[in-house]
Short mmCIF file of C-alpha atoms in Angstrom, two decimals:
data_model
loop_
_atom_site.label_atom_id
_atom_site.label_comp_id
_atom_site.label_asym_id
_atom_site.label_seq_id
_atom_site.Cartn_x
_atom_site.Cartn_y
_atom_site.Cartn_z
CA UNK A 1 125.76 114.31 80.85
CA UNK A 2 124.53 113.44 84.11
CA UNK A 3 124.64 109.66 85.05
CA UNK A 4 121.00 107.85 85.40
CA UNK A 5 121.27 104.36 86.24
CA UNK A 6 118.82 102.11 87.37
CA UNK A 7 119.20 99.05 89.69
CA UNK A 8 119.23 96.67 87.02
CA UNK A 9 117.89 96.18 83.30
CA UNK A 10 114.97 93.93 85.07
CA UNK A 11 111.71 95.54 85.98
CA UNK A 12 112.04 93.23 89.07
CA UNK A 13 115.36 95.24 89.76
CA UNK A 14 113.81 98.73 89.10
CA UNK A 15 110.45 98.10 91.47
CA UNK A 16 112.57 96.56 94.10
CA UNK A 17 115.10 99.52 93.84
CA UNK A 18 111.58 101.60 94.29
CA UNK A 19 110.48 99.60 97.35
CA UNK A 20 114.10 99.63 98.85
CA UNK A 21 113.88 103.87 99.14
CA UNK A 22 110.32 103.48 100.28
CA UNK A 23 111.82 101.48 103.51
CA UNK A 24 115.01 103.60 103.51
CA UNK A 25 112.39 106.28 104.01
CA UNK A 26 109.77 105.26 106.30
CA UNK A 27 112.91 104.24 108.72
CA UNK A 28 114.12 107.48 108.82
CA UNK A 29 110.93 109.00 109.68
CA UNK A 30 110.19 106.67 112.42
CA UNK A 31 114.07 107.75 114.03
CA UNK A 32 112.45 111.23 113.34
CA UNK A 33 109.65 111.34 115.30
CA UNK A 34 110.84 109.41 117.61
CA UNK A 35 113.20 111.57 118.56
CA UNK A 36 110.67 114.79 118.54
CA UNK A 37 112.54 116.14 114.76
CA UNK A 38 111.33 118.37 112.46
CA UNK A 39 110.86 115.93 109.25
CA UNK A 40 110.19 119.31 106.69
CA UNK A 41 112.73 119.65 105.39
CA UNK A 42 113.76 115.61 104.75
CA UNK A 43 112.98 114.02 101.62
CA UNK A 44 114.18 111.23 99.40
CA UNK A 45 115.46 111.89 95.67
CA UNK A 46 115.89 109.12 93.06
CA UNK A 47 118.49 108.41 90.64
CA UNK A 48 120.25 111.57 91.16
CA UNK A 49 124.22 110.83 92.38
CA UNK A 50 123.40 107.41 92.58
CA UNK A 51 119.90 105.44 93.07
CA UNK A 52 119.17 106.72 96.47
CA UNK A 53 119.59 109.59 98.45
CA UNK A 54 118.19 110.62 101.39
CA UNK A 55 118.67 114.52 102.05
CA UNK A 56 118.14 116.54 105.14
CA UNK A 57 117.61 119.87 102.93
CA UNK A 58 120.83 120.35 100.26
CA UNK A 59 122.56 117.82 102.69
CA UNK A 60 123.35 114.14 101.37
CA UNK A 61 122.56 111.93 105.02
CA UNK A 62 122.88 108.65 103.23
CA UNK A 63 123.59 107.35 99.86
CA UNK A 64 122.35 104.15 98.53
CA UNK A 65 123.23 102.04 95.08
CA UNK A 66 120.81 98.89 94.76
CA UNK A 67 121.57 95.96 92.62
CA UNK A 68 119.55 93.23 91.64
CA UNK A 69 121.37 90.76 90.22
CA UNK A 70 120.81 87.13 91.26
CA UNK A 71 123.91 85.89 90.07
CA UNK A 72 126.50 88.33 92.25
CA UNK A 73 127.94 86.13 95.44
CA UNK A 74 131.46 87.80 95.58
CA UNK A 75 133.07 91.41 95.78
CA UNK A 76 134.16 91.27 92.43
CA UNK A 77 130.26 90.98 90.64
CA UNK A 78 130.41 94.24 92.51
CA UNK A 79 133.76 95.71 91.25
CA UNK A 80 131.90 98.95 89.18
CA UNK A 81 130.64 99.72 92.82
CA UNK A 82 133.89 99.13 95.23
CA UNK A 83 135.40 101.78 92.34
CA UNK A 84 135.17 105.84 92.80
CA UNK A 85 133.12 107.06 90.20
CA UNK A 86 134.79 109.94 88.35
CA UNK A 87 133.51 112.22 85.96
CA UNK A 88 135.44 115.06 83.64
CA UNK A 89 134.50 118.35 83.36
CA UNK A 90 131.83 118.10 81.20
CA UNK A 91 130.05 115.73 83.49
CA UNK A 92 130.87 112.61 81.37
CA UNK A 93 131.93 109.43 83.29
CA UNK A 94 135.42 108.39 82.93
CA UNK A 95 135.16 105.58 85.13
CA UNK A 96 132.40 103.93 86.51
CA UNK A 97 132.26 103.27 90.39
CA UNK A 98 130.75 104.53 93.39
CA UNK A 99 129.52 108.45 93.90
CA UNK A 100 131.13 109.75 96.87
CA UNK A 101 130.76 113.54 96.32
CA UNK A 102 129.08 115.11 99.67
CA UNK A 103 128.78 112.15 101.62
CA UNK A 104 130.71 110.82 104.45
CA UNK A 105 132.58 106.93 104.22
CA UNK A 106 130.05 105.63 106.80
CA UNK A 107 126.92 107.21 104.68
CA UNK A 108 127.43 105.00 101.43
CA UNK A 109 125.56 101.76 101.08
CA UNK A 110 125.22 98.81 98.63
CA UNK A 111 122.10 96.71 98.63
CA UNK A 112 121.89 93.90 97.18
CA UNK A 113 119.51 90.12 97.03
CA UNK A 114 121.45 87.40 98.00
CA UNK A 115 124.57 87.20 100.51
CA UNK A 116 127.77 88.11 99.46
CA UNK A 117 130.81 86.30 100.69
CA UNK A 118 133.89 88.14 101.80
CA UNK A 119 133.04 91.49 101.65
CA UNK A 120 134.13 93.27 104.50
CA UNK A 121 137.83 91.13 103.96
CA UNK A 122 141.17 92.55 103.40
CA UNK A 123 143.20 91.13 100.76
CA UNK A 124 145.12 88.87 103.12
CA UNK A 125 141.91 87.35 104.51
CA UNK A 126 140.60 86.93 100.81
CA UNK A 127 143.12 84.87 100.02
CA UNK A 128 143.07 82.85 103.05
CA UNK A 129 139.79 81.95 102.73
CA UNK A 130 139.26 82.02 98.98
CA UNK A 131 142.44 80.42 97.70
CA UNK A 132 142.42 78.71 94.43
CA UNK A 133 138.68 80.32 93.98
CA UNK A 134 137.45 81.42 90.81
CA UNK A 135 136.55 84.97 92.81
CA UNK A 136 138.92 87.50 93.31
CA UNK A 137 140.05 90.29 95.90
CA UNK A 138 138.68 93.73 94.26
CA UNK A 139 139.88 96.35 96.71
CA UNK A 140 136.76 98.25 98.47
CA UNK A 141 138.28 102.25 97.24
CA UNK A 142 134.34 103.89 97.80
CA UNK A 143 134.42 102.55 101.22
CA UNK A 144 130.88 101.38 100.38
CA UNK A 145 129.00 98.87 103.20
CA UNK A 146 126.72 96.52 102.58
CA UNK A 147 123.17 97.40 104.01
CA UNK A 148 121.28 95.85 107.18
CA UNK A 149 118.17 95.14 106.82
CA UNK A 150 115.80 94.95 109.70
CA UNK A 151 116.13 91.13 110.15
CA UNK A 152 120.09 91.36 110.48
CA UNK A 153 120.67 90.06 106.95
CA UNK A 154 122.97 92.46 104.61
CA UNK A 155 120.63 91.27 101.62
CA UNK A 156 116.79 91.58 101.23
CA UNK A 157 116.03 88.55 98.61
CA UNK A 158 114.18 89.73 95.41
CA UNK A 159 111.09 87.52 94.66
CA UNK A 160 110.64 86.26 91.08
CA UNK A 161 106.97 85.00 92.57
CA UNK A 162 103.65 86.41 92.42
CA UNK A 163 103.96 86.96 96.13
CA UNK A 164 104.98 89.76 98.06
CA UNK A 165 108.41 89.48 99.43
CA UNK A 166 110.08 90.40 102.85
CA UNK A 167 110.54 94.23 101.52
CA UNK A 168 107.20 94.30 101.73
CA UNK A 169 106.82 93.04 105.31
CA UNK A 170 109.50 95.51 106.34
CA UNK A 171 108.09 98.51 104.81
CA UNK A 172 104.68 97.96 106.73
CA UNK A 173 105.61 97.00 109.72
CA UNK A 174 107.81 100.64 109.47
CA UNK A 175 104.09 102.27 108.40
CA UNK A 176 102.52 100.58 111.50
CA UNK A 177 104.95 102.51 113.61
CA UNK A 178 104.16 105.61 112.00
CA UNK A 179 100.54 104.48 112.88
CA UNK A 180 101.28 103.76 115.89
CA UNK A 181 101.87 107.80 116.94
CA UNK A 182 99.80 109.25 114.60
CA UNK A 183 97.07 107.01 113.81
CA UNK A 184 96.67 104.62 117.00
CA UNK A 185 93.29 103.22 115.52
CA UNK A 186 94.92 101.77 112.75
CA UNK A 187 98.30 100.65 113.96
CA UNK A 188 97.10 96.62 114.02
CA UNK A 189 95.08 97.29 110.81
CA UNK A 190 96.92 95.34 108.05
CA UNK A 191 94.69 95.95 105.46
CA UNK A 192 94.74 99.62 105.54
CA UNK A 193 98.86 99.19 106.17
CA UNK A 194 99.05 97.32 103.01
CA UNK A 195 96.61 99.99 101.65
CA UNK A 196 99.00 102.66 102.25
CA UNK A 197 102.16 100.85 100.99
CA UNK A 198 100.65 100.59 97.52
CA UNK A 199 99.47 103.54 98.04
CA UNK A 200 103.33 105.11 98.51
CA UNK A 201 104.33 102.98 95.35
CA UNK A 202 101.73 105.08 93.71
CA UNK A 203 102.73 108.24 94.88
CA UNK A 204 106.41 107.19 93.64
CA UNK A 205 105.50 105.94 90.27
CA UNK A 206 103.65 109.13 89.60
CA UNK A 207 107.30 110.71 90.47
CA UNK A 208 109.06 108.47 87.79
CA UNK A 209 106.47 108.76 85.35
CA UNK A 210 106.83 112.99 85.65
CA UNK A 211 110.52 113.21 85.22
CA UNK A 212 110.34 110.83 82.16
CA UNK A 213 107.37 112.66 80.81
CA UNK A 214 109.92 115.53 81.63
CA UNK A 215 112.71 113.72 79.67
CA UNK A 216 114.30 113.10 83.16
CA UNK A 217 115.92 116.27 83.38
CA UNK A 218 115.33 116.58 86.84
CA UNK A 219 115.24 113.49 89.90
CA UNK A 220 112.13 111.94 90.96
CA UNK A 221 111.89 113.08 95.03
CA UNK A 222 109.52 112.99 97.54
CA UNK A 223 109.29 115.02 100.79
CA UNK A 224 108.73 113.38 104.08
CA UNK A 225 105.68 114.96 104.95
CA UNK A 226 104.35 113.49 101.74
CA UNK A 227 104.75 110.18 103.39
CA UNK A 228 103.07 110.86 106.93
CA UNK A 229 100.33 112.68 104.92
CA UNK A 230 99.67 109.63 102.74
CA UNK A 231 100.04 107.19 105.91
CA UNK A 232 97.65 109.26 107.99
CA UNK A 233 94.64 110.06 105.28
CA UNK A 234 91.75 108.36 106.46
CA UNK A 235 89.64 109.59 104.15
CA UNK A 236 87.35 106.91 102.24
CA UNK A 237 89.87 106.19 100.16
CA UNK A 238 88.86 103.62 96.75
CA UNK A 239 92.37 101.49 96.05
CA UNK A 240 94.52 101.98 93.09
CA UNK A 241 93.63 99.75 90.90
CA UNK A 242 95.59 100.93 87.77
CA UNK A 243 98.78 100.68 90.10
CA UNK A 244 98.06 97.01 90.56
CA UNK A 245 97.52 96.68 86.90
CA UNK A 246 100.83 98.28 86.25
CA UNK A 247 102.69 95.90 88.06
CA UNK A 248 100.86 93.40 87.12
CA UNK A 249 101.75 93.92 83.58
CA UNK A 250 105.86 94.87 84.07
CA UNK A 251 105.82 91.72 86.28
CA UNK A 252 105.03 89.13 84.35
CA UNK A 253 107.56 89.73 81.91
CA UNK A 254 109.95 88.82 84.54
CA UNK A 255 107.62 85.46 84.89
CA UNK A 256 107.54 85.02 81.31
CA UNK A 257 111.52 84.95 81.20
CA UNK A 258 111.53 82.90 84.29
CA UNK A 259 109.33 80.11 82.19
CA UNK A 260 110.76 79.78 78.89
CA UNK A 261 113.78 77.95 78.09
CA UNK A 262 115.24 81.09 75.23
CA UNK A 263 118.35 83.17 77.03
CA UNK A 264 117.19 86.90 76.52
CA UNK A 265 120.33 88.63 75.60
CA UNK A 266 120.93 91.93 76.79
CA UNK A 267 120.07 93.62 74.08
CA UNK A 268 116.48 91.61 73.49
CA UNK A 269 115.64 92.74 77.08
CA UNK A 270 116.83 96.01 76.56
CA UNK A 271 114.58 96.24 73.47
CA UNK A 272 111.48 95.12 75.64
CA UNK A 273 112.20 97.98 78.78
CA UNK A 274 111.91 100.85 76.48
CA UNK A 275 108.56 99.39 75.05
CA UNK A 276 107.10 98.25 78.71
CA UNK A 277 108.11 102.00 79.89
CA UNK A 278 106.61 103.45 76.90
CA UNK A 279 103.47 101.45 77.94
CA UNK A 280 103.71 101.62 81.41
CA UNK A 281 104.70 105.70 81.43
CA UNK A 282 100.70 106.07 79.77
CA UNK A 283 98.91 108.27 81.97
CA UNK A 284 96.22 106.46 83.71
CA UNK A 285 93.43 106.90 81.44
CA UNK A 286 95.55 106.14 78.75
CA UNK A 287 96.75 102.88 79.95
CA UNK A 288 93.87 101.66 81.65
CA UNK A 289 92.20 102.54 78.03
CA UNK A 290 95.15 100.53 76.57
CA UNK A 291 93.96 97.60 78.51
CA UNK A 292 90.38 98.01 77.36
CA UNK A 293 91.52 97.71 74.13
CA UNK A 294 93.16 94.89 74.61
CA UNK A 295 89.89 92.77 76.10
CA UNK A 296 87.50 94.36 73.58
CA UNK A 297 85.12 91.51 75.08
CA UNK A 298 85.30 92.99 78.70
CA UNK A 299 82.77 95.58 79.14
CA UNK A 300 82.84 98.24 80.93
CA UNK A 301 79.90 100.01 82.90
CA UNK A 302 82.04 103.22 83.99
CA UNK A 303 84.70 105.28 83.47
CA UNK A 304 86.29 104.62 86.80
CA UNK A 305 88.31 100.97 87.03
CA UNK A 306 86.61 98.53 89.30
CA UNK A 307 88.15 95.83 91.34
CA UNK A 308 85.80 93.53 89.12
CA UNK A 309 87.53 94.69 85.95
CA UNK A 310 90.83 94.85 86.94
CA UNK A 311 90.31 91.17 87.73
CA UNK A 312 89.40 90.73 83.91
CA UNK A 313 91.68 92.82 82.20
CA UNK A 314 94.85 91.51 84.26
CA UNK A 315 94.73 88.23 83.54
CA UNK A 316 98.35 86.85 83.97
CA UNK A 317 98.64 84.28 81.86
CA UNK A 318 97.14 85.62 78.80
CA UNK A 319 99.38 88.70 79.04
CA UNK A 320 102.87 86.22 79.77
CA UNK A 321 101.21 83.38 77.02
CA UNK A 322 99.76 85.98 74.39
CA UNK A 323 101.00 89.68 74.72
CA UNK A 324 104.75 88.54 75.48
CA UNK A 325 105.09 85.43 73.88
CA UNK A 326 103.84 87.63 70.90
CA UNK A 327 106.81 90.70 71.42
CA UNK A 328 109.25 88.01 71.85
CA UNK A 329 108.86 85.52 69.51
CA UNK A 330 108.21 87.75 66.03
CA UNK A 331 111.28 89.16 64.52
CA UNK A 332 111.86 92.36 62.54
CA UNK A 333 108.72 94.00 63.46
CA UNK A 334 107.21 97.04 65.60
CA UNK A 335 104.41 96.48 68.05
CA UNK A 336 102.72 100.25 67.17
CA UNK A 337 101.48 101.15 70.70
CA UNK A 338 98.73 103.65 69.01
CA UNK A 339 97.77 101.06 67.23
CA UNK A 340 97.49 97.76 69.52
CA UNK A 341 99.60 95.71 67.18
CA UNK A 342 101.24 95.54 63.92
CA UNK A 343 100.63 97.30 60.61
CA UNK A 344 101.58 94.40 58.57
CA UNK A 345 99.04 92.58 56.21
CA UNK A 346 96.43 95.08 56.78
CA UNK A 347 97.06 95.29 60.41
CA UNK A 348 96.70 93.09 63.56
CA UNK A 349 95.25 93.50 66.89
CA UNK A 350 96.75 91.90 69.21
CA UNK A 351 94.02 91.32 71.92
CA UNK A 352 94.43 88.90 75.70
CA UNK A 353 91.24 86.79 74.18
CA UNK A 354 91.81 83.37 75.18
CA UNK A 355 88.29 81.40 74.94
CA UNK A 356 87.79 78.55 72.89
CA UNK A 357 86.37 78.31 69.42
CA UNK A 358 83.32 77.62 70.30
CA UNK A 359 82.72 80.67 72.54
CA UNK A 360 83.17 82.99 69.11
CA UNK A 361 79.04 84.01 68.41
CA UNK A 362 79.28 85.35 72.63
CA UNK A 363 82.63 87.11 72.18
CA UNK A 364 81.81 89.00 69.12
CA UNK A 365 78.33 89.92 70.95
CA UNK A 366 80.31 91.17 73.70
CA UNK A 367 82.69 93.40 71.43
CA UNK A 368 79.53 94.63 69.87
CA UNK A 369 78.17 96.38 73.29
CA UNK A 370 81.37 97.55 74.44
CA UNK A 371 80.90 101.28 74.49
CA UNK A 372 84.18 101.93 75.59
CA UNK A 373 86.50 100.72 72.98
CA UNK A 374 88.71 103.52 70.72
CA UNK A 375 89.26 103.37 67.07
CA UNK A 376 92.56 101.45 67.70
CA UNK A 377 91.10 98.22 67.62
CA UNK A 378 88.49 98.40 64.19
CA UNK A 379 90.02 98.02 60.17
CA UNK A 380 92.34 95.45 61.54
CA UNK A 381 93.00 92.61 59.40
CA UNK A 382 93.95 89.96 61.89
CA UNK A 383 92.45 89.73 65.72
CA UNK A 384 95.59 87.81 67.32
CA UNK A 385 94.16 85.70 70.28
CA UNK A 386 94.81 82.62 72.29
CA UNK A 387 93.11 79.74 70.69
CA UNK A 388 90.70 80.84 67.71
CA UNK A 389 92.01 80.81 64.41
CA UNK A 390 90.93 81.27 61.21
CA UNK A 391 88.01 82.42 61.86
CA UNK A 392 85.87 85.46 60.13
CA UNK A 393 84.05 88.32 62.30
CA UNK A 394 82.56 90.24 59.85
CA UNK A 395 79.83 87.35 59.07
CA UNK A 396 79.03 86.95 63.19
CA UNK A 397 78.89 90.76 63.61
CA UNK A 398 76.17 91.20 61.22
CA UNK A 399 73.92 88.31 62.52
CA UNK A 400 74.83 88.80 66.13
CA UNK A 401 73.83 92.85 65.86
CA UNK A 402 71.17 92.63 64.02
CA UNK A 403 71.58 95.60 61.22
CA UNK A 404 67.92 95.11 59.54
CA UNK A 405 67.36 94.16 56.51
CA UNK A 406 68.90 96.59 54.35
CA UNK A 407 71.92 96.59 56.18
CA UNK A 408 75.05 95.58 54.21
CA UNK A 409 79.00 94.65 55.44
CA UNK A 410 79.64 98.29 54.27
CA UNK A 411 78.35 99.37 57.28
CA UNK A 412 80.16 96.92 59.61
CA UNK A 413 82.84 99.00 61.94
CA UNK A 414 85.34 96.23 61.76
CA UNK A 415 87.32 95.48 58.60
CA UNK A 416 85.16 93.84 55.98
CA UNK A 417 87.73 90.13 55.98
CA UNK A 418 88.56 90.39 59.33
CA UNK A 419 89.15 87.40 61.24
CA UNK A 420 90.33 85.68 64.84
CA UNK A 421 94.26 84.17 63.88
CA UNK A 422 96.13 82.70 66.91
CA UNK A 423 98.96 83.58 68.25
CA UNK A 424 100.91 80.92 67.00
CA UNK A 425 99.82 81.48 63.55
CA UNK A 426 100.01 85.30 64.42
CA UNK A 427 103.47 85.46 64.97
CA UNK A 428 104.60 82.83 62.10
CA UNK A 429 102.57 85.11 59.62
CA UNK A 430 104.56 87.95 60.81
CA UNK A 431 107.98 86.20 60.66
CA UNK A 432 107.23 85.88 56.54
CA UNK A 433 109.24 88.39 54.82
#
């Protein structure tokens, strides 16, 4: 069995363990060319021997293990990596630790978000300086070093905000470099920079989501000519706007943890990764039709996602207040992806809706025009929204459309009873046995 770890169970952890190679990348490009090299035959594999690795052909140049947990501040939180990872001869790991196969002592590097005291200390100096502390001296047998980041800090913080954080600043001031040789027009252009670094994070998350489509029998990698190619296109290029909705979406359940009071166990959160990387694995059209499924009141005027619509169907805190609060909160039940919601009591939908009551005549209009909704969302029982409950459709639809006169509920697409339930009453409805 070959051993695939991520940084963390967090999505924060795995897109900051994403960003972290980016940098690790773009750095040694810039030494590259700076230096007149050859950069063909460079690239950067993923989760392979450990998180990161950057390769000059079959040869391991560096070795990277990123963790993402907030709560680490002494050697010990980092014991698994200070340890030699061994394996038996079936591949199996015996003991969990650091891979040092094919790479030199001075080539292996921890990264982590927040300082870590003592690590660099022999045991004599631990003691002297942590004597009577609750940490203790785990002895460093990978020969792993902590990573410097470009500011001098051996940490690069990981932000639980909606704002970029210093990765971010590091990795495009590494692309304005690049720029700066190949592109000279654009090297003070921070737009197009910050263009091109979601623009990498694309190119990697298409990686990921082809070796899980491929059951991840083989490491996500990317050649360093892919990089310079994607820096340097300065082709019209229309931004990704089903990237920013991915994120968007894996994000805020990392906000939504961050504002409730509930301790998700590790087995709740491992629960939730496997169903926000089924989702989030969709190919585009699939998830960005996921989306449109889930604001059957947006409409769309193309096939192509707009920056307009993106704005609508992202809408933070209906996905952290409806969607999550919604996986989280009801017990003993699937979420059916294929479906949009539940298959109890005649089904649910669970929608990102949140208008008021008294907004129900325009919303049901709107659902009525939009073209571009799939059979997922009709013969539901339930419509789970923000704030409208107990409410029936069926009555609206067939004044709102205007069917004619011999026009009966038979002919209604939506399910003859169905209704608008909240998502409080949602999710206590689907707690009954």
């Amino acid at each position: 069995m070959v051993d695939k770890r991520n940084a963390t169970g967090s999505w924060s952890g795995y897109l900051h363990q994403g960003k972290v190679g980016i940098l690790l990348a773009l750095i040694e490009i810039n030494r590259l060319l700076e230096n007149d090299e050859d950069v063909s035959t460079w690239k950067i594999e993923y989760e392979s021997a450990e998180d990161i690795d950057i390769k000059h052909g079959n040869e391991v140049i560096s070795r990277h293990q990123v963790k993402a947990n907030k709560n680490a501040r002494y050697p010990n939180d980092y014991k698994d990596v200070r340890t030699i990872l061994i394996k038996d001869s079936d591949e199996n790991i015996t003991t969990k630790g650091f891979n040092i196969d094919n790479v030199s002592a001075e080539s292996r590097f921890l990264h982590v978000i927040r300082e870590v005291e003592g690590f660099d200390m022999s045991q004599e100096e631990f003691k002297e300086n942590f004597s009577g502390a609750k940490p203790i001296f785990v002895p460093n047998l990978s020969e792993v070093r902590l990573y410097r980041y470009p500011n001098g800090n051996e940490y690069c913080s990981l932000d639980d905000s909606e704002n970029d954080n210093e990765l971010k600043g590091f990795c495009v001031s590494e692309i304005a470099r690049i720029l700066g040789g190949k592109k000279p027009e654009y090297c003070e252009d921070l737009d197009f920079q910050e263009l091109k670094y979601l623009q990498l994070q694309e190119l990697l998350d298409a990686r990921i989501r082809a070796a899980h489509l491929n059951g991840q029998s083989t490491s996500p990698e990317i050649d360093f000519n892919e990089f310079i190619e994607c820096i340097t296109n300065t082709k019209k290029i229309e931004q990704n706007y089903i990237l920013h909705l991915r994120e968007t979406f894996i994000n805020c359940w990392e906000w939504y943890v961050l504002e409730i009071d509930e301790k998700v166990s590790e087995n709740t959160y491992k629960k939730f990764k496997e169903l926000i990387a089924e989702i989030h694995y969709l190919n585009d059209t699939d998830f960005l039709q996921f989306f449109r499924d889930m604001n059957p009141d947006k409409i769309s005027s193309t096939d192509q996602i707009t920056i307009g619509e993106m704005t609508d169907l992202c809408n933070k805190d209906s996905i952290k207040d409806i969607f999550y609060d919604l996986l989280f909160r009801v017990e003993n039940k699937d979420f059916k992806i294929e479906k949009r919601g539940y298959d109890e009591h005649e089904g649910y939908l669970l929608t990102l809706i949140n208008r008021p009551k008294k907004r129900v005549k325009t919303l049901v209009e709107d659902m009525l025009k939009n073209t571009r909704l799939t059979e997922a969302i009709f013969n539901k029982r339930y419509l789970i929204n923000g704030q409208i409950d107990d409410v029936r459709i069926s009555e609206d639809v067939l004044k709102a459309k205007n069917w004619g006169d011999e026009t009966t509920s038979a002919d209604n697409i939506f399910h003859s009873d169905m209704k608008f339930i909240d998502v409080e009453n949602a999710i206590e409805k689907l707690n009954q046995e």
